[in-house]
Tab-separated table of C-alpha atoms in Angstrom:
chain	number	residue	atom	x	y	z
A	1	UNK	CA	12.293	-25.350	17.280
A	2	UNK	CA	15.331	-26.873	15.648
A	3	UNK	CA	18.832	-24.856	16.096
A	4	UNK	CA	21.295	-24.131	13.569
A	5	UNK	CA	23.768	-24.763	16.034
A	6	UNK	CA	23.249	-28.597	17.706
A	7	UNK	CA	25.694	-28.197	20.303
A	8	UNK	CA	24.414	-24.424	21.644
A	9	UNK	CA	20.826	-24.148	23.862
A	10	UNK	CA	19.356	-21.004	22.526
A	11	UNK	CA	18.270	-18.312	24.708
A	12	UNK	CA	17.152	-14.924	24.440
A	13	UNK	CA	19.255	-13.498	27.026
A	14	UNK	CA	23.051	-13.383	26.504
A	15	UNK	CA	25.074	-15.306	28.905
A	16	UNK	CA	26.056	-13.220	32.274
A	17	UNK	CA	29.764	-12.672	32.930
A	18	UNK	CA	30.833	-10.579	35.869
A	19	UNK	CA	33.316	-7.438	36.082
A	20	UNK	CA	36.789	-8.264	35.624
A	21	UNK	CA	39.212	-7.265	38.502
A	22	UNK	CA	40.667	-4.639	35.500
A	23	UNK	CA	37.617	-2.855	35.230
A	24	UNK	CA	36.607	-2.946	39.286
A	25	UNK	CA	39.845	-1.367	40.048
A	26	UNK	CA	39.221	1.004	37.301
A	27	UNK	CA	35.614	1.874	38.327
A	28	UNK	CA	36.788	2.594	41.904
A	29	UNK	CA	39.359	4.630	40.722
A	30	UNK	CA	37.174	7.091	38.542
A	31	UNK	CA	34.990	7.225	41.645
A	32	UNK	CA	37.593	7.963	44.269
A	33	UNK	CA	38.905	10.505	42.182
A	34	UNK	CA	35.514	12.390	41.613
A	35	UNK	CA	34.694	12.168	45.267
A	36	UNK	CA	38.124	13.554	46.170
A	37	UNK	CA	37.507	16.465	43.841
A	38	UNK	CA	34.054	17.226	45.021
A	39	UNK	CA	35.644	16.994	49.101
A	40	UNK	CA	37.739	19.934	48.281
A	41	UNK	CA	35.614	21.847	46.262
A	42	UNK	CA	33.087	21.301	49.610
A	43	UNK	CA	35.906	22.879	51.939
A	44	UNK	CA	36.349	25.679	49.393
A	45	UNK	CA	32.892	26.540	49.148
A	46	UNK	CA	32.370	26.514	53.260
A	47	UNK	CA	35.224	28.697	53.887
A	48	UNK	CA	34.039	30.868	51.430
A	49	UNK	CA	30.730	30.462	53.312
A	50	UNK	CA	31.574	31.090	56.570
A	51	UNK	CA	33.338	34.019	55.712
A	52	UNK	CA	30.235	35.455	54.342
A	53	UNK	CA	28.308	34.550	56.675
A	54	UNK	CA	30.197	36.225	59.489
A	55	UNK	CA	30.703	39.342	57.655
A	56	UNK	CA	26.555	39.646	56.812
A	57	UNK	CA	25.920	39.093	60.445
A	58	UNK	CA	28.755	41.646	61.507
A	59	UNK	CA	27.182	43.996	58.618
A	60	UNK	CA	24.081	43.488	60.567
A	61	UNK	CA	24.609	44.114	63.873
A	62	UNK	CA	26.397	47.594	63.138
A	63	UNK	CA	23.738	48.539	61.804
A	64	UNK	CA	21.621	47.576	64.452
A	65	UNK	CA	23.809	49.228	67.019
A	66	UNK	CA	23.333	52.286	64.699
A	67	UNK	CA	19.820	52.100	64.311
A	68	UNK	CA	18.678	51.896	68.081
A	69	UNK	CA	21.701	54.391	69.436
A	70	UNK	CA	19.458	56.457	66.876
A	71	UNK	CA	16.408	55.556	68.098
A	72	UNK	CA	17.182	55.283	71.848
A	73	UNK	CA	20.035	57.708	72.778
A	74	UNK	CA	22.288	56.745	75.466
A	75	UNK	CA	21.276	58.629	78.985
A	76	UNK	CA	24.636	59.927	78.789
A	77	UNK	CA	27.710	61.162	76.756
A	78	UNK	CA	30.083	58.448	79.157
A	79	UNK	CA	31.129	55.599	77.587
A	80	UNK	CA	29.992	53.518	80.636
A	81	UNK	CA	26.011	54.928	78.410
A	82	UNK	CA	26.874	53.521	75.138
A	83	UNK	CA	25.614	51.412	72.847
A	84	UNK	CA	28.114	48.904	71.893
A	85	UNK	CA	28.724	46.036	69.394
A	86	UNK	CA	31.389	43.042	70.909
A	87	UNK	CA	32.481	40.191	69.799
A	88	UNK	CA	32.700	37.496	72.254
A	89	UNK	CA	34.403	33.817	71.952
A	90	UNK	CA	32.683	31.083	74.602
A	91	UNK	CA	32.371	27.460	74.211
A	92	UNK	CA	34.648	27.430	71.335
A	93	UNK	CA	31.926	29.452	69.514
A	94	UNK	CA	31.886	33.084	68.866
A	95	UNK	CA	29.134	35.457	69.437
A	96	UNK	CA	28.083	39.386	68.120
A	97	UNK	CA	26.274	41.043	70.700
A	98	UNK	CA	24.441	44.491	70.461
A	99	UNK	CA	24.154	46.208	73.594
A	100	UNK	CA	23.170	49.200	75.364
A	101	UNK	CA	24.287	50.823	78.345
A	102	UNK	CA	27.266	49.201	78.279
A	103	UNK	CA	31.158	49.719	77.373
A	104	UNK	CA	31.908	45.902	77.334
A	105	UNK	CA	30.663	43.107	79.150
A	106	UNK	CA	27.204	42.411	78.284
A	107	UNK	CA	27.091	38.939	77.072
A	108	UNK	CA	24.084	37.447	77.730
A	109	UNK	CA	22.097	39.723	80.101
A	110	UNK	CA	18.769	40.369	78.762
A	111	UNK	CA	17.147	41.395	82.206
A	112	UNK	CA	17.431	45.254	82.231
A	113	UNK	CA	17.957	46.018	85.995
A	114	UNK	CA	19.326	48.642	87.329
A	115	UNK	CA	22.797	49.756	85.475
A	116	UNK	CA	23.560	46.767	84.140
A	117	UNK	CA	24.391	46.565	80.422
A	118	UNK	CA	21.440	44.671	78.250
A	119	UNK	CA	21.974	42.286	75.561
A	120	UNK	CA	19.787	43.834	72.310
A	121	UNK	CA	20.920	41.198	69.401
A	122	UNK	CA	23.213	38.461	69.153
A	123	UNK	CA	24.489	36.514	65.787
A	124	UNK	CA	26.950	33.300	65.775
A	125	UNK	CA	29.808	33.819	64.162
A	126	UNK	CA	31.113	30.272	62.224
A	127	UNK	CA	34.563	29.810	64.821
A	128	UNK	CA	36.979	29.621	62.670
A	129	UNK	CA	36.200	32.979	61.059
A	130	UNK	CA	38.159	35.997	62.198
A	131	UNK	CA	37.037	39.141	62.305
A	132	UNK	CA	39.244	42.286	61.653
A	133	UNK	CA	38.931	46.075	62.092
A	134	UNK	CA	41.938	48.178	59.746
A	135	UNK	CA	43.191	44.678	60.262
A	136	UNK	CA	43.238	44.501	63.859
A	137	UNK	CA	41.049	41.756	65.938
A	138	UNK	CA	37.237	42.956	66.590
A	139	UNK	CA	36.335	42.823	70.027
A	140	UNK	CA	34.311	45.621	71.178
A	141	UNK	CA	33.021	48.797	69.734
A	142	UNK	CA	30.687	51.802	71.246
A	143	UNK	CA	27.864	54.122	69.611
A	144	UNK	CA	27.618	57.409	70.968
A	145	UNK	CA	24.846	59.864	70.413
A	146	UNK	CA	22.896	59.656	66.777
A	147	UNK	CA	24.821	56.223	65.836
A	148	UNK	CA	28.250	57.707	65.641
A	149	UNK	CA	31.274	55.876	66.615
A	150	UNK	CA	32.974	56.788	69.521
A	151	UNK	CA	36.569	57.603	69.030
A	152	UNK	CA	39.488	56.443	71.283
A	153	UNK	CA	40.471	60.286	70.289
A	154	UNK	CA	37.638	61.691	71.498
A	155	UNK	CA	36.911	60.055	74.583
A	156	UNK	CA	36.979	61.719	78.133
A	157	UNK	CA	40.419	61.365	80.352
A	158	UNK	CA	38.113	59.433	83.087
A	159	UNK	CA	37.093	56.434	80.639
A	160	UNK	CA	37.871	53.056	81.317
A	161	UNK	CA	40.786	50.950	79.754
A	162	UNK	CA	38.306	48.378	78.580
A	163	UNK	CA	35.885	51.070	76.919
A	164	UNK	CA	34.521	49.885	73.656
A	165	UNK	CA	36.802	52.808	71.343
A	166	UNK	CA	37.355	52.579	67.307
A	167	UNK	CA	40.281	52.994	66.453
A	168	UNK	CA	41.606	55.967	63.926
A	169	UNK	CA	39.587	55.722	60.744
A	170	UNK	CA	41.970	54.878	57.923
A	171	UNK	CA	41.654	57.850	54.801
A	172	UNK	CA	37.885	58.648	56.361
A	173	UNK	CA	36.879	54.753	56.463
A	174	UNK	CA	37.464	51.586	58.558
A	175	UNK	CA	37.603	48.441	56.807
A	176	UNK	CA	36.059	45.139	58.669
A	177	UNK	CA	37.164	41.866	57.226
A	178	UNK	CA	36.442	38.451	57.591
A	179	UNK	CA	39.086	35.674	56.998
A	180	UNK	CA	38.954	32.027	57.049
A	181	UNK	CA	42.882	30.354	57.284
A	182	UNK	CA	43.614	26.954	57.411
A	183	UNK	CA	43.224	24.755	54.489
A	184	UNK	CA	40.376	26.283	52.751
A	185	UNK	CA	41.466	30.271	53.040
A	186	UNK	CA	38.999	32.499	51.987
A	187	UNK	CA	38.311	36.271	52.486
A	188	UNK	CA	36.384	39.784	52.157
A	189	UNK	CA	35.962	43.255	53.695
A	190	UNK	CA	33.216	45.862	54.040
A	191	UNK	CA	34.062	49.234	54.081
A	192	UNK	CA	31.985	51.528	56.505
């Protein structure tokens, strides 16, 4: 086959040049940029995340506290007889435990013996979450009889300083919240 062109070898495939250094640098550039933006949408999205994570599993675990101080009424109106919801921080993680006979302290005993408080239910809480009752740190709170909460107000002169008490409800209602801070701050409460 004869060419038009007798200097030129004809081909079907059009001759190969590489990128230019221009469009490399601009390449990378459009790519750096959309990872960037997708990194901090990522942290956004697992504060938010967290956050609602611990506040389901708080959610939760009232309600089971609730539910089997209902079901199971303490042996006694003491708050050393309780059920009792605490939130404990170990190994840089942070635990919800449901317990009963106890007023504090129960982390991790499941062998009912004796007196000893007994771990019912426990939930991980993410560690950088923290959790708040009428903005105050969550640590421990006790069920009395029928799944009510027992009252710092209301408890008996001989109680213990580290009974499990809720504070003064706040217009009728205590507000838990959950609250990331850092660099991707996020938040949200649950009325009870």
């Amino acid at each position: 086959m004869a060419s038009r062109h007798p200097g030129r070898f004809v081909s079907g495939v059009r001759a190969s040049r590489g990128l230019t250094l221009v469009e490399l640098v601009v390449v990378l550039a459009v790519v750096a940029i959309l990872i960037g933006a997708g990194f901090l949408g990522l942290l956004t999205w697992l504060g938010t995340d967290n956050v609602n994570v611990a506040q389901v599993r708080m959610r939760t675990a009232l309600q089971v506290a609730m539910a089997d101080a209902l079901t199971n009424p303490p042996s006694s109106a003491t708050p050393y007889h309780n059920w009792s919801l605490q939130l404990v921080a170990k190994g840089g993680q942070q635990y919800l435990y449901v317990c009963t006979g106890s007023h504090g302290g129960c982390a991790g005993n499941t062998n009912p013996s004796g007196s000893l408080p007994v771990q019912v239910h426990v939930s991980m809480v993410p560690a950088n979450v923290h959790l708040t009752i009428d903005n105050a740190p969550l640590t421990c709170l006790a069920f009395g009889p029928l799944g009510q909460p027992l009252l710092a107000a209301s408890s008996p002169p001989t109680a213990s300083a580290g009974a499990c008490y809720w504070p003064a409800a706040v217009r009728g209602q205590w507000t838990f919240g959950a609250n990331v801070t850092g660099g991707a701050a996020a938040s949200t409460s649950y009325v009870f």
